JSON list of C-alpha atoms in Angstrom, two decimals:
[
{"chain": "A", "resi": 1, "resn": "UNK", "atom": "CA", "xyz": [63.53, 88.01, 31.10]},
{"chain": "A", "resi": 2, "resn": "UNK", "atom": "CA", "xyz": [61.32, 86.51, 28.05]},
{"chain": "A", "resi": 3, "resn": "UNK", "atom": "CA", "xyz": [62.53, 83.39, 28.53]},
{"chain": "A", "resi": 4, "resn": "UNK", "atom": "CA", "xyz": [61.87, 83.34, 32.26]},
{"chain": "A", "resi": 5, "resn": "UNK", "atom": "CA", "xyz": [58.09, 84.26, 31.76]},
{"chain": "A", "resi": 6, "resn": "UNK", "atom": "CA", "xyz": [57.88, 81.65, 28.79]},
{"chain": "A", "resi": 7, "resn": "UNK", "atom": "CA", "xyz": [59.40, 78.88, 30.92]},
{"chain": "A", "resi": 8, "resn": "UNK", "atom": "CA", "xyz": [56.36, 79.17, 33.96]},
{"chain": "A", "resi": 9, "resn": "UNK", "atom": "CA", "xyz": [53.95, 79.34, 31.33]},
{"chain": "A", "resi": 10, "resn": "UNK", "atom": "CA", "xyz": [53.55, 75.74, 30.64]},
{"chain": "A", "resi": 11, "resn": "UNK", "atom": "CA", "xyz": [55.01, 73.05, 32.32]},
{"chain": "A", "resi": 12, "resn": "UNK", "atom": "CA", "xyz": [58.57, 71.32, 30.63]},
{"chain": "A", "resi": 13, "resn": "UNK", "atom": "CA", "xyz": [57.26, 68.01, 29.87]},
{"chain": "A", "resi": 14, "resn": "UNK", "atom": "CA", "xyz": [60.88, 67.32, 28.77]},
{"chain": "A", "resi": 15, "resn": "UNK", "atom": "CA", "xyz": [62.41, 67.56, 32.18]},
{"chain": "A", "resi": 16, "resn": "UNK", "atom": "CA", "xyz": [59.43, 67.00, 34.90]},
{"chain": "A", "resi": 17, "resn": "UNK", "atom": "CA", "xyz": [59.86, 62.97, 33.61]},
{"chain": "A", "resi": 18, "resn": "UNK", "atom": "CA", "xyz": [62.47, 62.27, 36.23]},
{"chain": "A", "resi": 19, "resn": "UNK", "atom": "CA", "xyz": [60.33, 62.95, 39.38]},
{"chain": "A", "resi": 20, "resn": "UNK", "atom": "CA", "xyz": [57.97, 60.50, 38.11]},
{"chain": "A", "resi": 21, "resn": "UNK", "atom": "CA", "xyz": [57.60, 56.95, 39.84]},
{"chain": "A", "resi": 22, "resn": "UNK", "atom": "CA", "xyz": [60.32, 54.91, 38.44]},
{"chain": "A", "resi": 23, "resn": "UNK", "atom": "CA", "xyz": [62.07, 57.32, 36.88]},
{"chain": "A", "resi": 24, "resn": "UNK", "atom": "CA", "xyz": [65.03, 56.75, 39.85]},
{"chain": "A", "resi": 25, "resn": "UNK", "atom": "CA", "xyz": [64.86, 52.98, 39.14]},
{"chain": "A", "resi": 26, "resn": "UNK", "atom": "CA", "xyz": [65.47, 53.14, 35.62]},
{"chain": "A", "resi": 27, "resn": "UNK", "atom": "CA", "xyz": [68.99, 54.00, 36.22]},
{"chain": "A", "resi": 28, "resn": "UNK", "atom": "CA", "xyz": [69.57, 51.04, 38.02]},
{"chain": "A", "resi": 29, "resn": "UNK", "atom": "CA", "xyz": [68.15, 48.84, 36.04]},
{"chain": "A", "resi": 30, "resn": "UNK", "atom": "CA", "xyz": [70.22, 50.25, 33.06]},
{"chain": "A", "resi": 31, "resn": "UNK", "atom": "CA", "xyz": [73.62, 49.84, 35.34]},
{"chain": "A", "resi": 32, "resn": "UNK", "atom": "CA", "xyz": [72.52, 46.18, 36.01]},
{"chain": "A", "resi": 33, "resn": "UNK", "atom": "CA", "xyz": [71.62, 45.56, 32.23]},
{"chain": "A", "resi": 34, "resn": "UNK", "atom": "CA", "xyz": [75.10, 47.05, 30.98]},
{"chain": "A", "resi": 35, "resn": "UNK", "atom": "CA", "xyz": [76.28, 44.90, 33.62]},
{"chain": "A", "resi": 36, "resn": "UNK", "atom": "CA", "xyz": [74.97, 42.21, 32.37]},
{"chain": "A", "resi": 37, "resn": "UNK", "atom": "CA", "xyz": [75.38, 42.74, 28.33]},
{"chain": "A", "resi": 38, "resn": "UNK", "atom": "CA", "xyz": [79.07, 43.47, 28.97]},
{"chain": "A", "resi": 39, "resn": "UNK", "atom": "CA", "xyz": [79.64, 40.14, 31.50]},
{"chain": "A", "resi": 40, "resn": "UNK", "atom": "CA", "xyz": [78.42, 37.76, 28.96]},
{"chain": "A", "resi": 41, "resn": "UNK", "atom": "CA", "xyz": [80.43, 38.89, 26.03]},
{"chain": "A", "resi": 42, "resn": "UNK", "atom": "CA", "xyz": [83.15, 36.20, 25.56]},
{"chain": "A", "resi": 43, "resn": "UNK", "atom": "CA", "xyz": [86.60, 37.13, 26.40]},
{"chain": "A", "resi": 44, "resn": "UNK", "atom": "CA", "xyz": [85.86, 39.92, 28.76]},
{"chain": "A", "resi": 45, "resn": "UNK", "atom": "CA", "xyz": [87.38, 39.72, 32.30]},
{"chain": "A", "resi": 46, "resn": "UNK", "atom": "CA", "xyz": [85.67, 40.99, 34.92]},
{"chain": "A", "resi": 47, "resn": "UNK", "atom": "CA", "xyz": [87.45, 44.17, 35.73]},
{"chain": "A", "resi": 48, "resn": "UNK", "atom": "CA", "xyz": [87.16, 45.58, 31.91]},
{"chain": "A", "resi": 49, "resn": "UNK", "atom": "CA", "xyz": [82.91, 44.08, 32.34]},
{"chain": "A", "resi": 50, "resn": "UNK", "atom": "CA", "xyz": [82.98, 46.76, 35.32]},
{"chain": "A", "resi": 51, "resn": "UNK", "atom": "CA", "xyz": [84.99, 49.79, 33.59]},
{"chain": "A", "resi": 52, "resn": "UNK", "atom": "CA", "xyz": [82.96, 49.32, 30.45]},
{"chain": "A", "resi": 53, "resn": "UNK", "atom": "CA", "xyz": [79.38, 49.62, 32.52]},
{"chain": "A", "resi": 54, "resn": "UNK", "atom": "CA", "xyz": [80.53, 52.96, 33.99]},
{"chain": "A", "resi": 55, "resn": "UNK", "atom": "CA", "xyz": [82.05, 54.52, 30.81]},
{"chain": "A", "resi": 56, "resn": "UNK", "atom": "CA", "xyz": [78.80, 53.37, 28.74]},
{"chain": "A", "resi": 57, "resn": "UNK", "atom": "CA", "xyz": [76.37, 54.80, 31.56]},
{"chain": "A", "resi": 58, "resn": "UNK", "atom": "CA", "xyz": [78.32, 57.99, 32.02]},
{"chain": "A", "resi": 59, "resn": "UNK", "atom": "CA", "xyz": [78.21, 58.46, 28.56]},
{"chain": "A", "resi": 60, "resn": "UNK", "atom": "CA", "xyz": [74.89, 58.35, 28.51]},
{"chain": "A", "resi": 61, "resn": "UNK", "atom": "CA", "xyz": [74.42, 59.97, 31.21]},
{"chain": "A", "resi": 62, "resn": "UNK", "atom": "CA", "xyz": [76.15, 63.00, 29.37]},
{"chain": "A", "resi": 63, "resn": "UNK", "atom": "CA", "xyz": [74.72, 63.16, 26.35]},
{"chain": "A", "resi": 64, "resn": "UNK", "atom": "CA", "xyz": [71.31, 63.14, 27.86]},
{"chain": "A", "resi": 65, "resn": "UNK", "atom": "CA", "xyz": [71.91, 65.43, 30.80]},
{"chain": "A", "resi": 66, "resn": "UNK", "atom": "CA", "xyz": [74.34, 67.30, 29.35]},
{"chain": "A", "resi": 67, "resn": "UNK", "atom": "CA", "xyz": [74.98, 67.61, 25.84]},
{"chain": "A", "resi": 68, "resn": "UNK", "atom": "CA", "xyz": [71.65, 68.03, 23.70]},
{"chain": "A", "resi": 69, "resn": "UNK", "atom": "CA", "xyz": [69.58, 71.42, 24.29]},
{"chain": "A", "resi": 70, "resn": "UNK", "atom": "CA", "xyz": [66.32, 72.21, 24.07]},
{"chain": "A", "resi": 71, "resn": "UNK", "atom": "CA", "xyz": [63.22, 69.99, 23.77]},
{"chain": "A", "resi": 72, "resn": "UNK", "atom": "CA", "xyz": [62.19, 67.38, 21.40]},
{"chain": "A", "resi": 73, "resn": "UNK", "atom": "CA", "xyz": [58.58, 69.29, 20.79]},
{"chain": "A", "resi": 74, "resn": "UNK", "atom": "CA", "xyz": [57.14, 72.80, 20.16]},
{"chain": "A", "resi": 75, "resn": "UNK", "atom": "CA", "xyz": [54.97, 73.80, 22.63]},
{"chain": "A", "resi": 76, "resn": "UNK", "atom": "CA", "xyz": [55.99, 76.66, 24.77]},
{"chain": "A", "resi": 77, "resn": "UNK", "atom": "CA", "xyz": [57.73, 78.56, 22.16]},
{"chain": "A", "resi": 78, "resn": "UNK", "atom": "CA", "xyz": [61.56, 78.17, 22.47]},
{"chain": "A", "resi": 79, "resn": "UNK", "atom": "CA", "xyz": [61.69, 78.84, 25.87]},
{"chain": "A", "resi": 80, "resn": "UNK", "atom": "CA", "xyz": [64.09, 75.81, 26.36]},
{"chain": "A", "resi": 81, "resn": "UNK", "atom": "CA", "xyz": [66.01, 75.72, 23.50]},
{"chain": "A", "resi": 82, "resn": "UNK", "atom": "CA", "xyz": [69.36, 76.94, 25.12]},
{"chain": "A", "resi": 83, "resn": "UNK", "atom": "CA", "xyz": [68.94, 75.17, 28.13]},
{"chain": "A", "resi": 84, "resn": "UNK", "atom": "CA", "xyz": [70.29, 71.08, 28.52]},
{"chain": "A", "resi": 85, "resn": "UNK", "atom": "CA", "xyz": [67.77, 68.95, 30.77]},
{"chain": "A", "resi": 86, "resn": "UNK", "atom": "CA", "xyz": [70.14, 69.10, 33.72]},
{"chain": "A", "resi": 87, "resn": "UNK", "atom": "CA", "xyz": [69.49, 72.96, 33.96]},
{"chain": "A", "resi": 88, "resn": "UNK", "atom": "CA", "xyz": [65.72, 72.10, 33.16]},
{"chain": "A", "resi": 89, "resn": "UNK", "atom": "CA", "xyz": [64.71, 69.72, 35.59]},
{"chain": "A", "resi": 90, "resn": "UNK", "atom": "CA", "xyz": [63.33, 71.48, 38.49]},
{"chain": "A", "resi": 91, "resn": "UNK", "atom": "CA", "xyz": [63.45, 74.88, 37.21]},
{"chain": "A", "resi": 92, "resn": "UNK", "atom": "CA", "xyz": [66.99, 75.20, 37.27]},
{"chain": "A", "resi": 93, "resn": "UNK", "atom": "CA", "xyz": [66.96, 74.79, 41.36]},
{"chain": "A", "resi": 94, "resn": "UNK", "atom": "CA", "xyz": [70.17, 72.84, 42.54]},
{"chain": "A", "resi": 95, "resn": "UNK", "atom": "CA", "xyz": [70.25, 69.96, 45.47]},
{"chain": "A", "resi": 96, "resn": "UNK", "atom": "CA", "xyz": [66.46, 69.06, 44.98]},
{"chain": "A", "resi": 97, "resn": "UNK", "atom": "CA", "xyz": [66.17, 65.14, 45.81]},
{"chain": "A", "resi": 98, "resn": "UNK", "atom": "CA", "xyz": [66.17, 64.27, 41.83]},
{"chain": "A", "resi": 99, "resn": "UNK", "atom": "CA", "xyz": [69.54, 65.94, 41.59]},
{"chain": "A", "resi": 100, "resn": "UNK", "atom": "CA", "xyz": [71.26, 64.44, 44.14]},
{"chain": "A", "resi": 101, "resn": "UNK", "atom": "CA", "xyz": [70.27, 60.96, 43.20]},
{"chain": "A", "resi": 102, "resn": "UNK", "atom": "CA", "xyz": [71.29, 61.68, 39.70]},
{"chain": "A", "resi": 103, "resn": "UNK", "atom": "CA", "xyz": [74.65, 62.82, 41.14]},
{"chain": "A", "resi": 104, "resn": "UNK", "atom": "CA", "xyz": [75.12, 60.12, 43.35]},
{"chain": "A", "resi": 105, "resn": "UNK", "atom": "CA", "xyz": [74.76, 57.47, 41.46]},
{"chain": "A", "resi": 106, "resn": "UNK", "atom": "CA", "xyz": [77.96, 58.04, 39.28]},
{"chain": "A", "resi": 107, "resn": "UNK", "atom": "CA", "xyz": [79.68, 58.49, 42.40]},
{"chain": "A", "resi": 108, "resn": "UNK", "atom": "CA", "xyz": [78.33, 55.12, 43.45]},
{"chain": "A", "resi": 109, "resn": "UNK", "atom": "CA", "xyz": [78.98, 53.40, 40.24]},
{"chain": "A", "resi": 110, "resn": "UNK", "atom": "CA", "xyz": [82.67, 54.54, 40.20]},
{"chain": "A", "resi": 111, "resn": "UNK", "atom": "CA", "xyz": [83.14, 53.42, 43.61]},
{"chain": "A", "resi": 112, "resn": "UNK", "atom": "CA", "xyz": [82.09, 50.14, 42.94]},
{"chain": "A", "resi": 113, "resn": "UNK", "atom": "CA", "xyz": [83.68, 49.94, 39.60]},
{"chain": "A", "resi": 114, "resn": "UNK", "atom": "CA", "xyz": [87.10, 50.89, 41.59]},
{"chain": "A", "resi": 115, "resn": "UNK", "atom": "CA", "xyz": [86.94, 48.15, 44.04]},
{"chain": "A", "resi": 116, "resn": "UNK", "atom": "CA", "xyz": [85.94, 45.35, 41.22]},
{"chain": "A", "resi": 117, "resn": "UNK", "atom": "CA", "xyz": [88.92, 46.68, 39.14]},
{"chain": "A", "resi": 118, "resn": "UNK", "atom": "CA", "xyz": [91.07, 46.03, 42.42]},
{"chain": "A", "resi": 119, "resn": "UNK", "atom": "CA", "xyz": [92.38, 50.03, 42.05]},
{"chain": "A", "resi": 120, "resn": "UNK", "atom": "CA", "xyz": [94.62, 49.16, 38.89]},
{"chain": "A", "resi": 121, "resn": "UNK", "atom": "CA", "xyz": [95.71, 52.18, 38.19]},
{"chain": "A", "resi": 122, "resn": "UNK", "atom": "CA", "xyz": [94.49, 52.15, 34.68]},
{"chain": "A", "resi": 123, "resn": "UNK", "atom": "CA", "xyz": [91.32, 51.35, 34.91]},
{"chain": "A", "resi": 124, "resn": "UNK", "atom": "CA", "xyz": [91.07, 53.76, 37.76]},
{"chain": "A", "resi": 125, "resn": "UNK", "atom": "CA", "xyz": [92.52, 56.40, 35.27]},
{"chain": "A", "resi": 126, "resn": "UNK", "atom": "CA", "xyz": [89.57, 55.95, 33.07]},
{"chain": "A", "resi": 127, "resn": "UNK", "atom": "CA", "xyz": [87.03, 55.49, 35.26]},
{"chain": "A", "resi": 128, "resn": "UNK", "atom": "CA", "xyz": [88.28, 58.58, 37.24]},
{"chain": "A", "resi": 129, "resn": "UNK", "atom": "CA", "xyz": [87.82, 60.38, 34.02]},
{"chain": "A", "resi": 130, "resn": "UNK", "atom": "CA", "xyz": [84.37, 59.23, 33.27]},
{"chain": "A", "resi": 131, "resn": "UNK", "atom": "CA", "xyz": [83.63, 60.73, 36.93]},
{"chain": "A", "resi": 132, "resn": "UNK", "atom": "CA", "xyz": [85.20, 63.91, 36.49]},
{"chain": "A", "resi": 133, "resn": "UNK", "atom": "CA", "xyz": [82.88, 64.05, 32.61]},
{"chain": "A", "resi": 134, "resn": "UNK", "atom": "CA", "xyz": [79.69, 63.98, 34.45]},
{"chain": "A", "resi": 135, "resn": "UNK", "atom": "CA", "xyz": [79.74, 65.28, 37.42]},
{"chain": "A", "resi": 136, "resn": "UNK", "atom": "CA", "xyz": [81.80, 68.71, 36.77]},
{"chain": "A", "resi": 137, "resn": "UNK", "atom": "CA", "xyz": [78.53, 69.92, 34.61]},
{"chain": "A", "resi": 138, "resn": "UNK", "atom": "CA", "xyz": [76.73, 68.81, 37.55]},
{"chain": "A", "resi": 139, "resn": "UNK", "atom": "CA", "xyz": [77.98, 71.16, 39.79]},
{"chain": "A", "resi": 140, "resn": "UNK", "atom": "CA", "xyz": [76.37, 74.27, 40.55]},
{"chain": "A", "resi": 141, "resn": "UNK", "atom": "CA", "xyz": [79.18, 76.74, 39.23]},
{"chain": "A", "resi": 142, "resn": "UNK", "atom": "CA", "xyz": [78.70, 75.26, 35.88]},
{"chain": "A", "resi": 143, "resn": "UNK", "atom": "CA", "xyz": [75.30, 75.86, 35.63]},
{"chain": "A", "resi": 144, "resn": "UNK", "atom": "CA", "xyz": [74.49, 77.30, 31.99]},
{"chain": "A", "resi": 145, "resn": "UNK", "atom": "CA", "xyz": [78.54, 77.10, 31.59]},
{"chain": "A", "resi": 146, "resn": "UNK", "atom": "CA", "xyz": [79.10, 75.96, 28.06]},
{"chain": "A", "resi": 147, "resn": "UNK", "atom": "CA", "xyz": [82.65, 74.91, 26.80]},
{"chain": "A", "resi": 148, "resn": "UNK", "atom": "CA", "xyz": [83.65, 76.50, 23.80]},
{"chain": "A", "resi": 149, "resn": "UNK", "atom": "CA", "xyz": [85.18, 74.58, 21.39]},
{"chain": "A", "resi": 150, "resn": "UNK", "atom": "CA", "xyz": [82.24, 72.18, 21.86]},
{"chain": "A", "resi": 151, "resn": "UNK", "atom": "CA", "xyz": [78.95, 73.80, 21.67]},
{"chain": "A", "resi": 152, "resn": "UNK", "atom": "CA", "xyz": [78.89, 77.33, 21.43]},
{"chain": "A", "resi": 153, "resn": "UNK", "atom": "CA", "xyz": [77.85, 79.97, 23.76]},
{"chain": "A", "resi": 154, "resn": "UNK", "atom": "CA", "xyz": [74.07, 79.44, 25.10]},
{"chain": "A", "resi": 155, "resn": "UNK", "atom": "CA", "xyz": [72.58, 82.50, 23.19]},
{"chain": "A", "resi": 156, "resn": "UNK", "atom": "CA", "xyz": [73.89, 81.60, 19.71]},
{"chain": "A", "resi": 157, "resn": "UNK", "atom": "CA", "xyz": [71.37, 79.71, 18.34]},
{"chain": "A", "resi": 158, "resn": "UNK", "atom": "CA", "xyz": [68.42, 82.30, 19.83]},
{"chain": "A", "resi": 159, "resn": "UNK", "atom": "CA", "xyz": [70.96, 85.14, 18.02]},
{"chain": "A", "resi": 160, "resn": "UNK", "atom": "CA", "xyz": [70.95, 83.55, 14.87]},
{"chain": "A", "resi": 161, "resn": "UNK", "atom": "CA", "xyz": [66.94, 82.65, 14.45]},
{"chain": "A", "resi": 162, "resn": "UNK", "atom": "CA", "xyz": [66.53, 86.86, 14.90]}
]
């Protein structure tokens, strides 16, 4: 209940970033630049150019989303610091219009990764997976769901600083 009243005391600078103009085309732009770095490396077909892009950009899109907690800066008193950005952004609502872009636009990029890899099963195996990485957290039941063996329950780190 602490937390709750800390959190609407002063807006999350961390998380309100992506409703901000641009903040939608940025992901674009970084699928088209991946796109790019990975199609002029010598050597690399077209198919693997394509399976790369989505593995880097779900990656990301993990580790930003996903795996770091808490805020970069100190200003509203911890309030944050067990929650990842995905369960910041928009006060923890689900299916606002930011959400749904940002879980669309895996969906999108696997698709079209799919069809340039002409469904070989391999590369459909690991893009497949990639999917599956970032858009289970996504989901609604796994809202403040942390796996285990990777990061520890939520309230750990507030536990230990008592």
């Amino acid at each position: 209940m602490e937390h709750l009243s800390d959190q609407s005391a002063i807006p999350n600078l961390n998380a309100n970033w992506v409703n901000a103009k641009g903040a939608w085309a940025i992901h674009i732009v970084l699928i088209v630049a991946l796109k790019i770095f990975f199609s002029i490396i010598p050597g690399i077909q077209r198919d693997t150019s394509w399976t790369l892009t989505n593995i880097v950009y779900m990656f990301g899109s993990y580790l930003m989303f996903h795996w770091v907690r808490g805020i970069p800066f100190e200003f509203n008193a911890g309030a944050y610091d067990n929650l990842n950005m995905w369960e910041q952004m928009d006060n923890g609502e689900q299916f606002t219009p930011t959400k749904k872009f940002l879980l669309t636009v895996p969906i999108c990029l696997f698709l079209v990764s799919t069809h340039y890899t002409h469904y070989d099963l391999t590369y459909f195996t690991l893009n497949v997976l990639a999917l599956l990485g970032v858009i289970i957290p996504k989901l609604p039941w796994s809202h403040r769901l942390r796996v285990r063996f990777l990061s520890g329950h939520p309230d750990d780190r507030y536990l230990d600083e008592q």
